[in-house]
Amino acid sequence: SAVISQKPSRDICQRGTSLTIQCQVDSQVTMMFWYRQQPGQSLTLIATANQGSEATYESGFVIDKFPISRPNLTFSTLTVSNMSPEDSSIYLCSVYSGTSGYEQYFGPGTRLTVT
Amino acid sequence: SQQGEEDPQALSIQEGENATMNCSYKTSINNLQWYRQNSGRGLVHLILIRSNEREKHSGRLRVTLDTSKKSSSLLITASRAADTASYFCATDGGDAGGTSYGKLTFGQGTILTVHP
């Protein structure tokens, strides 16, 4: 399975500021996904990031708030812009890997607290 | 909206006992995956079962899938204190090249506590 790292692992930010989260994969992958997990909740897909094209956002998420870059097949960034306390969550990236091609593996997550 | 519903929301058992968690979903799926999450950290992939499979085993894990009832169950046998975690099911509704490909929909999760 793919090995996925994220930076930073955690951060505490002030409202109104922005944070960029990095996701690095140890192999080339076509599709990368960004999820959010609010406190005590399950995971929700934010967007799908394909190399060479604009990210596709899910309902309730917009590019101005969560701009995504995908400069190559092993790297992606998610920016959380103009943060408010409601953005306090764990943000996780994921990729397809595994023998069947359908297993989705997740990075360790970035725990964001907005004060 | 979340597609999956899991029950129970919380499960407390003794070491050595079996733990069963259930997941229900609403629409057709390509596959269903189970994950473990320890203390709000990253998700660990446990097992994937495809829509044309009915049962799958991996070590102490046994997963069943009933597409007619749109439900799945995860059984952990001979549980250990280290199995204490949150467990999530996630459905993947798409085939490669389709618009839903890779978009996992997660259930609300079951918090499992295994007492030594």
GROMACS .gro file of C-alpha atoms in nm:
model
  231
    1SER     CA    1   0.000   0.000   0.000
    2ALA     CA    2   0.103   0.362  -0.052
    3VAL     CA    3   0.280   0.550   0.225
    4ILE     CA    4   0.125   0.892   0.279
    5SER     CA    5   0.262   1.175   0.489
    6GLN     CA    6   0.104   1.504   0.584
    7LYS     CA    7   0.244   1.830   0.714
    8PRO     CA    8   0.183   1.979   0.959
    9SER     CA    9   0.054   1.708   1.189
   10ARG     CA   10  -0.125   1.970   1.395
   11ASP     CA   11  -0.155   2.346   1.422
   12ILE     CA   12  -0.331   2.612   1.622
   13CYS     CA   13  -0.428   2.913   1.416
   14GLN     CA   14  -0.604   3.242   1.472
   15ARG     CA   15  -0.931   3.318   1.301
   16GLY     CA   16  -0.899   3.504   0.974
   17THR     CA   17  -0.570   3.343   0.881
   18SER     CA   18  -0.499   3.063   0.632
   19LEU     CA   19  -0.319   2.730   0.663
   20THR     CA   20  -0.178   2.516   0.386
   21ILE     CA   21  -0.165   2.141   0.445
   22GLN     CA   22   0.071   1.925   0.242
   23CYS     CA   23   0.017   1.566   0.138
   24GLN     CA   24   0.303   1.356  -0.001
   25VAL     CA   25   0.269   1.003  -0.143
   26ASP     CA   26   0.557   0.764  -0.200
   27SER     CA   27   0.428   0.656  -0.541
   28GLN     CA   28   0.260   0.820  -0.837
   29VAL     CA   29  -0.118   0.827  -0.814
   30THR     CA   30  -0.375   0.974  -1.046
   31MET     CA   31  -0.637   1.072  -0.793
   32MET     CA   32  -0.596   1.223  -0.449
   33PHE     CA   33  -0.880   1.303  -0.213
   34TRP     CA   34  -0.919   1.548   0.073
   35TYR     CA   35  -1.154   1.475   0.365
   36ARG     CA   36  -1.258   1.664   0.674
   37GLN     CA   37  -1.345   1.514   1.009
   38GLN     CA   38  -1.511   1.756   1.246
   39PRO     CA   39  -1.481   1.688   1.622
   40GLY     CA   40  -1.665   1.372   1.718
   41GLN     CA   41  -1.794   1.324   1.365
   42SER     CA   42  -1.733   1.101   1.069
   43LEU     CA   43  -1.539   1.192   0.754
   44THR     CA   44  -1.674   1.406   0.474
   45LEU     CA   45  -1.517   1.436   0.130
   46ILE     CA   46  -1.407   1.790   0.047
   47ALA     CA   47  -1.272   1.746  -0.305
   48THR     CA   48  -1.097   1.524  -0.555
   49ALA     CA   49  -0.762   1.643  -0.689
   50ASN     CA   50  -0.637   1.516  -1.023
   51GLN     CA   51  -0.301   1.615  -1.160
   52GLY     CA   52  -0.330   1.855  -1.450
   53SER     CA   53  -0.687   1.959  -1.388
   54GLU     CA   54  -0.884   2.165  -1.142
   55ALA     CA   55  -1.005   1.999  -0.828
   56THR     CA   56  -1.366   1.882  -0.813
   57TYR     CA   57  -1.547   1.999  -0.500
   58GLU     CA   58  -1.834   1.833  -0.320
   59SER     CA   59  -2.152   2.008  -0.227
   60GLY     CA   60  -2.093   2.252   0.056
   61PHE     CA   61  -1.726   2.310  -0.023
   62VAL     CA   62  -1.595   2.588  -0.248
   63ILE     CA   63  -1.263   2.665  -0.406
   64ASP     CA   64  -1.233   3.009  -0.246
   65LYS     CA   65  -1.246   2.853   0.098
   66PHE     CA   66  -1.047   2.535   0.024
   67PRO     CA   67  -0.812   2.595  -0.269
   68ILE     CA   68  -0.625   2.283  -0.375
   69SER     CA   69  -0.309   2.239  -0.576
   70ARG     CA   70  -0.188   1.923  -0.748
   71PRO     CA   71   0.142   2.005  -0.915
   72ASN     CA   72   0.251   1.645  -0.976
   73LEU     CA   73   0.148   1.282  -0.925
   74THR     CA   74   0.288   1.251  -0.572
   75PHE     CA   75   0.195   1.578  -0.403
   76SER     CA   76  -0.105   1.794  -0.322
   77THR     CA   77  -0.189   2.083  -0.093
   78LEU     CA   78  -0.512   2.193   0.067
   79THR     CA   79  -0.545   2.547   0.199
   80VAL     CA   80  -0.803   2.637   0.459
   81SER     CA   81  -0.865   3.008   0.401
   82ASN     CA   82  -0.998   3.283   0.626
   83MET     CA   83  -1.039   3.036   0.908
   84SER     CA   84  -1.307   3.043   1.173
   85PRO     CA   85  -1.349   2.818   1.480
   86GLU     CA   86  -1.592   2.606   1.275
   87ASP     CA   87  -1.296   2.497   1.061
   88SER     CA   88  -1.140   2.319   1.358
   89SER     CA   89  -1.118   1.962   1.230
   90ILE     CA   90  -0.886   1.687   1.124
   91TYR     CA   91  -0.803   1.713   0.754
   92LEU     CA   92  -0.695   1.394   0.579
   93CYS     CA   93  -0.573   1.314   0.231
   94SER     CA   94  -0.618   0.976   0.072
   95VAL     CA   95  -0.524   0.783  -0.240
   96TYR     CA   96  -0.617   0.462  -0.411
   97SER     CA   97  -0.371   0.182  -0.360
   98GLY     CA   98  -0.375  -0.187  -0.285
   99THR     CA   99  -0.407  -0.500  -0.490
  100SER     CA  100  -0.759  -0.451  -0.617
  101GLY     CA  101  -0.707  -0.085  -0.702
  102TYR     CA  102  -1.007   0.015  -0.498
  103GLU     CA  103  -0.860   0.023  -0.151
  104GLN     CA  104  -0.831   0.380  -0.033
  105TYR     CA  105  -0.552   0.464   0.209
  106PHE     CA  106  -0.532   0.769   0.429
  107GLY     CA  107  -0.259   0.993   0.556
  108PRO     CA  108  -0.212   1.048   0.931
  109GLY     CA  109  -0.420   1.366   0.922
  110THR     CA  110  -0.365   1.729   1.020
  111ARG     CA  111  -0.540   1.837   1.338
  112LEU     CA  112  -0.636   2.202   1.305
  113THR     CA  113  -0.759   2.417   1.592
  114VAL     CA  114  -0.880   2.768   1.517
  115THR     CA  115  -0.901   3.012   1.807
  116SER     CA  116  -2.570   1.355   0.358
  117GLN     CA  117  -2.405   1.056   0.515
  118GLN     CA  118  -2.509   0.735   0.349
  119GLY     CA  119  -2.396   0.490   0.613
  120GLU     CA  120  -2.549   0.424   0.946
  121GLU     CA  121  -2.363   0.216   1.197
  122ASP     CA  122  -2.476   0.043   1.507
  123PRO     CA  123  -2.413   0.025   1.783
  124GLN     CA  124  -2.273   0.374   1.832
  125ALA     CA  125  -2.067   0.240   2.120
  126LEU     CA  126  -1.970  -0.110   2.225
  127SER     CA  127  -1.795  -0.213   2.546
  128ILE     CA  128  -1.665  -0.567   2.586
  129GLN     CA  129  -1.406  -0.771   2.775
  130GLU     CA  130  -1.086  -0.901   2.623
  131GLY     CA  131  -1.137  -1.233   2.451
  132GLU     CA  132  -1.498  -1.161   2.357
  133ASN     CA  133  -1.614  -1.106   2.002
  134ALA     CA  134  -1.725  -0.765   1.877
  135THR     CA  135  -1.980  -0.719   1.601
  136MET     CA  136  -2.048  -0.388   1.431
  137ASN     CA  137  -2.313  -0.327   1.168
  138CYS     CA  138  -2.334  -0.083   0.881
  139SER     CA  139  -2.627   0.004   0.659
  140TYR     CA  140  -2.626   0.213   0.343
  141LYS     CA  141  -2.881   0.352   0.101
  142THR     CA  142  -2.764   0.334  -0.259
  143SER     CA  143  -2.590   0.081  -0.481
  144ILE     CA  144  -2.220   0.033  -0.422
  145ASN     CA  145  -1.909  -0.092  -0.596
  146ASN     CA  146  -1.743  -0.191  -0.271
  147LEU     CA  147  -1.751  -0.132   0.103
  148GLN     CA  148  -1.445  -0.072   0.317
  149TRP     CA  149  -1.388  -0.086   0.690
  150TYR     CA  150  -1.144   0.138   0.874
  151ARG     CA  151  -1.010   0.176   1.226
  152GLN     CA  152  -0.921   0.508   1.386
  153ASN     CA  153  -0.733   0.536   1.711
  154SER     CA  154  -0.793   0.849   1.921
  155GLY     CA  155  -0.869   1.086   1.631
  156ARG     CA  156  -0.560   0.992   1.435
  157GLY     CA  157  -0.533   0.867   1.078
  158LEU     CA  158  -0.749   0.590   0.941
  159VAL     CA  159  -0.614   0.238   0.909
  160HIS     CA  160  -0.759   0.036   0.623
  161LEU     CA  161  -0.887  -0.298   0.750
  162ILE     CA  162  -1.065  -0.475   0.469
  163LEU     CA  163  -1.249  -0.420   0.142
  164ILE     CA  164  -1.540  -0.628   0.024
  165ARG     CA  165  -1.673  -0.594  -0.329
  166SER     CA  166  -2.040  -0.586  -0.418
  167ASN     CA  167  -2.025  -0.935  -0.568
  168GLU     CA  168  -1.872  -1.086  -0.252
  169ARG     CA  169  -2.069  -1.205   0.048
  170GLU     CA  170  -1.799  -1.271   0.305
  171LYS     CA  171  -1.433  -1.197   0.353
  172HIS     CA  172  -1.178  -1.283   0.620
  173SER     CA  173  -0.854  -1.122   0.727
  174GLY     CA  174  -0.689  -1.254   1.041
  175ARG     CA  175  -0.934  -1.199   1.328
  176LEU     CA  176  -1.166  -0.995   1.107
  177ARG     CA  177  -1.469  -1.125   0.927
  178VAL     CA  178  -1.679  -0.901   0.707
  179THR     CA  179  -2.012  -0.987   0.551
  180LEU     CA  180  -2.206  -0.798   0.289
  181ASP     CA  181  -2.574  -0.833   0.204
  182THR     CA  182  -2.650  -0.612  -0.094
  183SER     CA  183  -3.019  -0.703  -0.087
  184LYS     CA  184  -3.045  -0.555   0.261
  185LYS     CA  185  -2.780  -0.290   0.193
  186SER     CA  186  -2.593  -0.387   0.505
  187SER     CA  187  -2.254  -0.510   0.618
  188SER     CA  188  -2.112  -0.638   0.942
  189LEU     CA  189  -1.761  -0.645   1.087
  190LEU     CA  190  -1.679  -0.918   1.337
  191ILE     CA  191  -1.361  -0.899   1.544
  192THR     CA  192  -1.295  -1.229   1.715
  193ALA     CA  193  -1.100  -1.278   2.038
  194SER     CA  194  -1.075  -0.905   2.094
  195ARG     CA  195  -0.775  -0.741   2.258
  196ALA     CA  196  -0.734  -0.416   2.448
  197ALA     CA  197  -0.538  -0.288   2.147
  198ASP     CA  198  -0.855  -0.318   1.938
  199THR     CA  199  -1.001  -0.023   2.129
  200ALA     CA  200  -1.075   0.234   1.860
  201SER     CA  201  -1.346   0.383   1.642
  202TYR     CA  202  -1.452   0.172   1.345
  203PHE     CA  203  -1.599   0.318   1.029
  204CYS     CA  204  -1.758   0.166   0.723
  205ALA     CA  205  -1.727   0.353   0.395
  206THR     CA  206  -1.905   0.285   0.070
  207ASP     CA  207  -1.762   0.346  -0.274
  208GLY     CA  208  -2.036   0.383  -0.528
  209GLY     CA  209  -1.836   0.424  -0.845
  210ASP     CA  210  -1.654   0.226  -1.108
  211ALA     CA  211  -1.322   0.337  -1.255
  212GLY     CA  212  -1.377   0.630  -1.489
  213GLY     CA  213  -1.717   0.709  -1.340
  214THR     CA  214  -1.799   1.035  -1.170
  215SER     CA  215  -1.841   0.870  -0.831
  216TYR     CA  216  -1.511   0.683  -0.851
  217GLY     CA  217  -1.319   0.711  -0.528
  218LYS     CA  218  -1.574   0.915  -0.340
  219LEU     CA  219  -1.615   0.732  -0.015
  220THR     CA  220  -1.922   0.792   0.197
  221PHE     CA  221  -1.862   0.716   0.562
  222GLY     CA  222  -2.089   0.590   0.833
  223GLN     CA  223  -2.100   0.756   1.172
  224GLY     CA  224  -1.876   0.497   1.328
  225THR     CA  225  -1.879   0.261   1.624
  226ILE     CA  226  -1.664   0.331   1.928
  227LEU     CA  227  -1.528   0.000   2.055
  228THR     CA  228  -1.381  -0.028   2.402
  229VAL     CA  229  -1.213  -0.354   2.498
  230HIS     CA  230  -1.144  -0.388   2.870
  231PRO     CA  231  -0.839  -0.591   2.975
   0.00000   0.00000   0.00000
